């Protein structure tokens, strides 16, 4: 098997012409696409419809190319879009392909990029944000690891989860059945889903021992976290979708992946260390040619809940004009872009239990050296 | 003479308690204060009143401490505040003091921080943004250099200019006299003042040859610029106020200054080079103890007018929700803060002819090693 | 012929389920749809993609229902969406249908709602915002009037125009041919198209005499205007699309239309007068049952360029956080909604030469009494 | 006694020149000023510093005029500023004066504007938002009524309360003493103070029976409310400040006051009814000369928590770019301004238990007919 990574930019969230051209040119086989991860130029908040618009545009293109329905595309391909290209960030999407053709020699035992995806069953609204949710995601992560032929959890470097949340309709249906919801507020429900995803990933990867996987730690033990989980939530899905990225000797990909936790929004050290993991040396010099090997960058971050970064006050939580998540994405995006000399970075906020509190993580996919 | 630099933070733009405490503790002599430079937590745009609020609060404090009127303080001390603490930036202000007491030995010929200030006469509205304005600022820069006892322009590392702009009233008065204004639009007038300031500084420092100091280059030859000028404009002043920072053997300060132009918003190389100029080595490691020597950081930046950064599209100019200057301050602020591990940075936008187009500059004051 | 008006709301810009249900229930014949006018919950500015998302969603639905391509739908149906549901406004769209079946008795000579549409040929970029553009739109308005069987211009009460603007690509193509553009700035080009549309409508309807239809009046003689034109511009169209609404004895519709110019953002008198034109009496009482006859409300407005409304300063133009057009839509929308007790109002800004300066117009379609 | 009302506008929150001029001209006696109520052009949210800036500027002016300290002014005069001049609203402030000179004939028994103010003792942080807080405010309302010589609660038409909230420091102090806070979150604490104020006013005026004045109704029984309370909260005060406005035969003022609850954001009927109470007839005609009698307009409003207004969805709560309170102020401000033809309106959000849920109230002071 071979995994490949294709990065495209767009003029607007309805513009999928670069992918169309790559398919037309034979560079991307649409039947091989398993996931699309991207940043769109909305606000990244509840009323950001750029994610839905891009999803619809990609489904239209792929349905046409594959002669299937848009629904069928949605059941097969994972679409995860984070809104908000604050500061220097560039709207873009990364297409993950898996060519299932068996490969004779697989890099002589060398590990290369492995991709696995999985879907959980539909969860009942009353299970969202509870242990049932955590366990369901942990199972899906294990299934995706198996599909990716990764046996050792330390070979997993990035797990994207996209899960459902309560809506007014779903809450009403549950109440009619006499079921108890953890919350009926869609925004809080989204946060619960993110946290359930983080604990699910941590459980599956053994990042936290079983006794720490419990509901009373949600939102309180922020020092218990996964450093590979990146979780988002939205009304547009009913099941949890999981993509695992790692390195495996069973694959013959031209890419490898590495990751590092970021201790806070200023953790430039983590970025340089992750580059080092990939054999990329660019200390203080973003014109280093090796940076050209980077195929895809993913960052998780959040405004420090304490109101301080390295002992100094920040104003993100008090700003009534710009949402705190927009502030932090712009700042951390600016830092990572400066170090790697590329603005096409998937920077996502809402990092509860995903990396150290006030920090997050960085994962980088690069062409093999 | 000794120059000193004192950095304070505040809870809100009306909070000058840290300076009050420093005065009370004898750490700052209010009579020595020549300038205050700071970042306030407004939007940095026309309707940002945090600058005026902090100015009024500081004048109130100093008037009380020095037994003079608030007006007298305004005529003696330069107040330059840039609104907007996007991302991780911290509201703060830096007080520049000059102790005029003659010093016996002045560091054995070693150069140290020199500060000079100057004010131009009141300009007529019709002279704003024209060669008369440029020449007037160039004269003030030379006067401030003389006051700072800096003979060699290459010893100047940062020149802050704050100049007036046209207002509805001033425009009406000029028109009544039959005078021709370059623009009657206050926003455009502010841009013209910034450009006149940049050319004035470039002329005084010899950064541009005399034949390039001309009106038809304004806004068109963006490749002609000063790499030490930082210019702001506002309705609150009638004269141009100038502060020159450099190094001079005539001073016995505990501080030194360095600067570097930034070629674009991703120019991490420039930041590391400026640190190197000060003897601070922190390549890829922002926990390096030498970073603790930094006393004050000043950055000028702007969203690239081309709509692209390093070949990739940015969305700053098209965003109807967040002003482009807010975007760029957050991104470049995040980059600099990550490298120096400090969020107290004076990051200012509107960098026309102040550094390379799409870029800007960084200046750092540090305790002598 | 019969014209009908169908108003639908949506959960998000991708939700066209209410129209789908109406088609399914036989209430709307998709083959009769000639135009869709609506408000989407974006910011109404350059980076508002909710308009494109709704257009794509509606085209998908109609293509499916009519067994045609999405392109064919776009060539036949006019889609005009204004972003921004500030304040109490409700995201909604109004579907205009024309049933071409000849009707035996046409209301006994009574005039009822008439709808006509027309498209101009593709304009060259260098013609945008010039007399060629004005004339082309005037021709299209006359064609739409003829289609609507309206002979007397005083029977026309609302003309919606949607026209193209310059883009980077179109500007480059024009320059390569040596053509001169009136502007290469997309935002300014959009304003020129709005003005060309306003003068085109005014010319066709005789609202301005021929000698006042001239380029040097654009943006300067704001007292020369059409009081029925509502013009928008966008990169998504290449031709000008025109919809004329009026009353005609040749139609057997169940609806009638009226309009009034608004002299400023406070012109509550105009709203009550327009209601009176329709025989709706609701003076000071928005619980009046007759208000239930209103089928569709359209308002054009703009922030007064003087900075004052009825002698008092407004802050819309100085606000760096909220765009001036968002402010005015919220305020005028709140006023109209309060008077008619309905928040489903098409409120559009950018009203240069469309109604009195600082004001605009209101048009109301109502069920016949 | 005579109460008078003086309305001033300003260029920016630091501009108190109109009041200074009125004092200089002898139109306002600074010693008579008891309260200032105003709207400033900030965002009206946590990081709105325009309120503090205007307060400081007014205190500076009055301290200078009265030869007292700024602190003394703050202990004597009530300053209540609401940020946010969305839409057509005009930044302005209204100065309430009381001339204590005994008047021979007091309008022949006719009731006229009466003003009373009172301050509560300092509340302990643990008492905020509890019955102790409610009772303390009720006592102050009664004291202010007594000062205003209003015996019958039905003669009270507007009660402004400004109360303290928990801050990080105050919360820490309370915790150190082992005290239990109702909340340590400043934003929630502000909401609790508004609710305690509403119930305190309702108790003092008898708008709610004693058995309904209880903590478990806070935020839950939104149908229990005061229709005269307007409550704000902020970190800048330690005591609760109360101003009561009503009509009393003991006063010889040239003004009268009326109020009406508003059932929702579209309640134009309430506005016309309040005008009618003052003998102002302007049904559907805002050019009616009688509107010129209005001296001061105060409105309380809030975005309907249900997400619907008159059965139609609004988008205020989902908007990540513009805060819901800014939306509603712009819409309701636009409605009231259109009806009364004046944009100088004190429109304040956060109306929990202050008027019907989703609605609020309007109070108007007018020159006697």
mmCIF file of C-alpha atoms in Angstrom, chain D residues 2-155:
data_model
loop_
_atom_site.group_PDB
_atom_site.id
_atom_site.type_symbol
_atom_site.label_atom_id
_atom_site.label_comp_id
_atom_site.label_asym_id
_atom_site.label_seq_id
_atom_site.Cartn_x
_atom_site.Cartn_y
_atom_site.Cartn_z
ATOM 1 C CA UNK D 2 -36.457 71.647 40.324
ATOM 2 C CA UNK D 3 -35.041 68.815 38.290
ATOM 3 C CA UNK D 4 -33.542 69.509 34.907
ATOM 4 C CA UNK D 5 -32.176 67.397 32.097
ATOM 5 C CA UNK D 6 -29.338 68.467 29.804
ATOM 6 C CA UNK D 7 -28.322 66.410 26.804
ATOM 7 C CA UNK D 8 -24.866 66.718 25.237
ATOM 8 C CA UNK D 9 -23.022 64.989 22.419
ATOM 9 C CA UNK D 10 -19.311 64.442 22.059
ATOM 10 C CA UNK D 11 -16.665 63.907 19.365
ATOM 11 C CA UNK D 12 -15.064 61.086 21.350
ATOM 12 C CA UNK D 13 -15.256 59.684 24.898
ATOM 13 C CA UNK D 14 -12.696 62.214 26.121
ATOM 14 C CA UNK D 15 -14.642 65.203 24.810
ATOM 15 C CA UNK D 16 -16.619 66.952 27.536
ATOM 16 C CA UNK D 17 -16.471 70.352 25.863
ATOM 17 C CA UNK D 18 -20.233 70.756 25.486
ATOM 18 C CA UNK D 19 -20.820 70.381 29.210
ATOM 19 C CA UNK D 20 -17.871 72.682 29.898
ATOM 20 C CA UNK D 21 -19.425 75.275 27.612
ATOM 21 C CA UNK D 22 -22.838 74.902 29.267
ATOM 22 C CA UNK D 23 -21.266 75.403 32.679
ATOM 23 C CA UNK D 24 -19.335 78.411 31.396
ATOM 24 C CA UNK D 25 -22.534 79.875 29.917
ATOM 25 C CA UNK D 26 -24.346 79.414 33.203
ATOM 26 C CA UNK D 27 -26.809 76.890 31.770
ATOM 27 C CA UNK D 28 -25.656 74.108 34.051
ATOM 28 C CA UNK D 29 -24.663 74.640 37.669
ATOM 29 C CA UNK D 30 -22.035 71.960 38.317
ATOM 30 C CA UNK D 31 -22.969 71.817 41.998
ATOM 31 C CA UNK D 32 -26.459 70.677 41.033
ATOM 32 C CA UNK D 33 -25.370 67.645 39.042
ATOM 33 C CA UNK D 34 -26.512 64.382 40.659
ATOM 34 C CA UNK D 35 -26.179 61.883 37.832
ATOM 35 C CA UNK D 36 -24.904 61.438 34.289
ATOM 36 C CA UNK D 37 -26.327 58.733 32.020
ATOM 37 C CA UNK D 38 -24.861 58.158 28.593
ATOM 38 C CA UNK D 39 -23.954 56.072 25.594
ATOM 39 C CA UNK D 40 -20.349 55.819 24.488
ATOM 40 C CA UNK D 41 -19.007 54.493 21.212
ATOM 41 C CA UNK D 42 -17.310 51.323 22.488
ATOM 42 C CA UNK D 43 -18.512 47.762 22.041
ATOM 43 C CA UNK D 44 -20.440 47.686 25.332
ATOM 44 C CA UNK D 45 -18.655 44.491 26.338
ATOM 45 C CA UNK D 46 -15.930 43.607 28.824
ATOM 46 C CA UNK D 47 -13.152 45.312 26.872
ATOM 47 C CA UNK D 48 -15.052 48.566 26.405
ATOM 48 C CA UNK D 49 -12.935 51.275 27.967
ATOM 49 C CA UNK D 50 -14.889 54.199 26.568
ATOM 50 C CA UNK D 51 -17.064 54.164 29.701
ATOM 51 C CA UNK D 52 -14.070 54.579 31.981
ATOM 52 C CA UNK D 53 -12.531 57.199 29.713
ATOM 53 C CA UNK D 54 -15.662 59.357 29.721
ATOM 54 C CA UNK D 55 -16.059 58.939 33.476
ATOM 55 C CA UNK D 56 -12.470 60.068 34.029
ATOM 56 C CA UNK D 57 -12.929 63.029 31.673
ATOM 57 C CA UNK D 58 -16.129 64.165 33.395
ATOM 58 C CA UNK D 59 -14.628 63.782 36.858
ATOM 59 C CA UNK D 60 -11.616 65.842 35.764
ATOM 60 C CA UNK D 61 -13.909 68.608 34.496
ATOM 61 C CA UNK D 62 -16.181 68.637 37.544
ATOM 62 C CA UNK D 63 -13.289 68.422 40.014
ATOM 63 C CA UNK D 64 -11.748 71.452 38.347
ATOM 64 C CA UNK D 65 -15.042 73.369 38.277
ATOM 65 C CA UNK D 66 -15.984 72.547 41.855
ATOM 66 C CA UNK D 67 -12.504 72.710 43.316
ATOM 67 C CA UNK D 68 -12.784 69.219 44.725
ATOM 68 C CA UNK D 69 -10.966 65.952 44.144
ATOM 69 C CA UNK D 70 -11.950 63.458 41.466
ATOM 70 C CA UNK D 71 -12.659 60.946 44.242
ATOM 71 C CA UNK D 72 -15.128 63.308 45.908
ATOM 72 C CA UNK D 73 -16.986 63.745 42.617
ATOM 73 C CA UNK D 74 -17.284 59.969 42.311
ATOM 74 C CA UNK D 75 -18.836 59.707 45.741
ATOM 75 C CA UNK D 76 -21.450 62.334 44.994
ATOM 76 C CA UNK D 77 -22.423 61.926 41.362
ATOM 77 C CA UNK D 78 -23.703 58.733 39.727
ATOM 78 C CA UNK D 79 -22.084 57.961 36.396
ATOM 79 C CA UNK D 80 -23.768 55.270 34.290
ATOM 80 C CA UNK D 81 -22.516 54.697 30.772
ATOM 81 C CA UNK D 82 -23.610 52.030 28.379
ATOM 82 C CA UNK D 83 -21.196 51.289 25.552
ATOM 83 C CA UNK D 84 -22.337 50.653 22.008
ATOM 84 C CA UNK D 85 -23.833 53.131 19.548
ATOM 85 C CA UNK D 86 -24.750 50.520 16.971
ATOM 86 C CA UNK D 87 -26.588 51.578 13.854
ATOM 87 C CA UNK D 88 -27.887 55.117 13.950
ATOM 88 C CA UNK D 89 -27.305 55.749 17.667
ATOM 89 C CA UNK D 90 -25.427 58.885 18.702
ATOM 90 C CA UNK D 91 -22.812 59.028 21.474
ATOM 91 C CA UNK D 92 -24.237 61.380 24.060
ATOM 92 C CA UNK D 93 -24.722 61.893 27.764
ATOM 93 C CA UNK D 94 -27.564 63.296 29.794
ATOM 94 C CA UNK D 95 -26.806 65.365 32.867
ATOM 95 C CA UNK D 96 -29.460 65.264 35.607
ATOM 96 C CA UNK D 97 -29.465 68.322 37.855
ATOM 97 C CA UNK D 98 -31.393 69.043 41.004
ATOM 98 C CA UNK D 99 -31.790 72.636 42.126
ATOM 99 C CA UNK D 100 -32.637 72.324 45.838
ATOM 100 C CA UNK D 101 -33.900 75.879 46.144
ATOM 101 C CA UNK D 102 -37.398 75.753 47.663
ATOM 102 C CA UNK D 103 -39.966 76.882 45.126
ATOM 103 C CA UNK D 104 -42.994 78.939 46.136
ATOM 104 C CA UNK D 105 -45.670 77.503 43.952
ATOM 105 C CA UNK D 106 -45.114 74.008 42.746
ATOM 106 C CA UNK D 107 -47.056 73.856 39.505
ATOM 107 C CA UNK D 108 -50.348 74.030 41.329
ATOM 108 C CA UNK D 109 -50.286 70.392 42.346
ATOM 109 C CA UNK D 110 -49.289 69.213 38.889
ATOM 110 C CA UNK D 111 -46.732 66.438 39.010
ATOM 111 C CA UNK D 112 -43.366 67.000 37.391
ATOM 112 C CA UNK D 113 -40.008 65.286 37.103
ATOM 113 C CA UNK D 114 -38.560 64.146 40.422
ATOM 114 C CA UNK D 115 -35.051 62.766 40.834
ATOM 115 C CA UNK D 116 -33.639 60.876 43.783
ATOM 116 C CA UNK D 117 -30.333 59.095 44.247
ATOM 117 C CA UNK D 118 -28.949 56.746 46.854
ATOM 118 C CA UNK D 119 -25.964 54.540 47.518
ATOM 119 C CA UNK D 120 -25.920 51.185 49.317
ATOM 120 C CA UNK D 121 -23.165 50.252 51.768
ATOM 121 C CA UNK D 122 -20.290 48.162 50.380
ATOM 122 C CA UNK D 123 -21.440 44.571 49.865
ATOM 123 C CA UNK D 124 -19.278 41.591 50.683
ATOM 124 C CA UNK D 125 -18.382 39.536 47.570
ATOM 125 C CA UNK D 126 -20.314 36.552 48.955
ATOM 126 C CA UNK D 127 -23.477 38.658 49.175
ATOM 127 C CA UNK D 128 -23.471 39.634 45.507
ATOM 128 C CA UNK D 129 -26.344 38.125 43.579
ATOM 129 C CA UNK D 130 -28.101 36.935 46.749
ATOM 130 C CA UNK D 131 -31.065 38.113 48.798
ATOM 131 C CA UNK D 132 -28.808 40.394 50.859
ATOM 132 C CA UNK D 133 -27.988 42.165 47.603
ATOM 133 C CA UNK D 134 -31.651 42.365 46.587
ATOM 134 C CA UNK D 135 -32.661 43.790 49.962
ATOM 135 C CA UNK D 136 -29.840 46.303 49.982
ATOM 136 C CA UNK D 137 -30.914 47.617 46.583
ATOM 137 C CA UNK D 138 -34.582 47.661 47.585
ATOM 138 C CA UNK D 139 -33.628 49.807 50.579
ATOM 139 C CA UNK D 140 -31.683 52.192 48.371
ATOM 140 C CA UNK D 141 -34.594 52.480 45.938
ATOM 141 C CA UNK D 142 -36.870 53.376 48.853
ATOM 142 C CA UNK D 143 -34.343 55.947 50.076
ATOM 143 C CA UNK D 144 -34.088 57.483 46.626
ATOM 144 C CA UNK D 145 -37.894 57.585 46.357
ATOM 145 C CA UNK D 146 -38.038 59.375 49.691
ATOM 146 C CA UNK D 147 -35.414 61.832 48.536
ATOM 147 C CA UNK D 148 -37.462 62.344 45.377
ATOM 148 C CA UNK D 149 -40.563 62.844 47.495
ATOM 149 C CA UNK D 150 -42.427 60.134 45.641
ATOM 150 C CA UNK D 151 -44.823 58.276 47.910
ATOM 151 C CA UNK D 152 -46.759 56.272 45.357
ATOM 152 C CA UNK D 153 -44.660 53.666 43.568
ATOM 153 C CA UNK D 154 -46.800 54.049 40.461
ATOM 154 C CA UNK D 155 -45.247 57.508 40.071
#
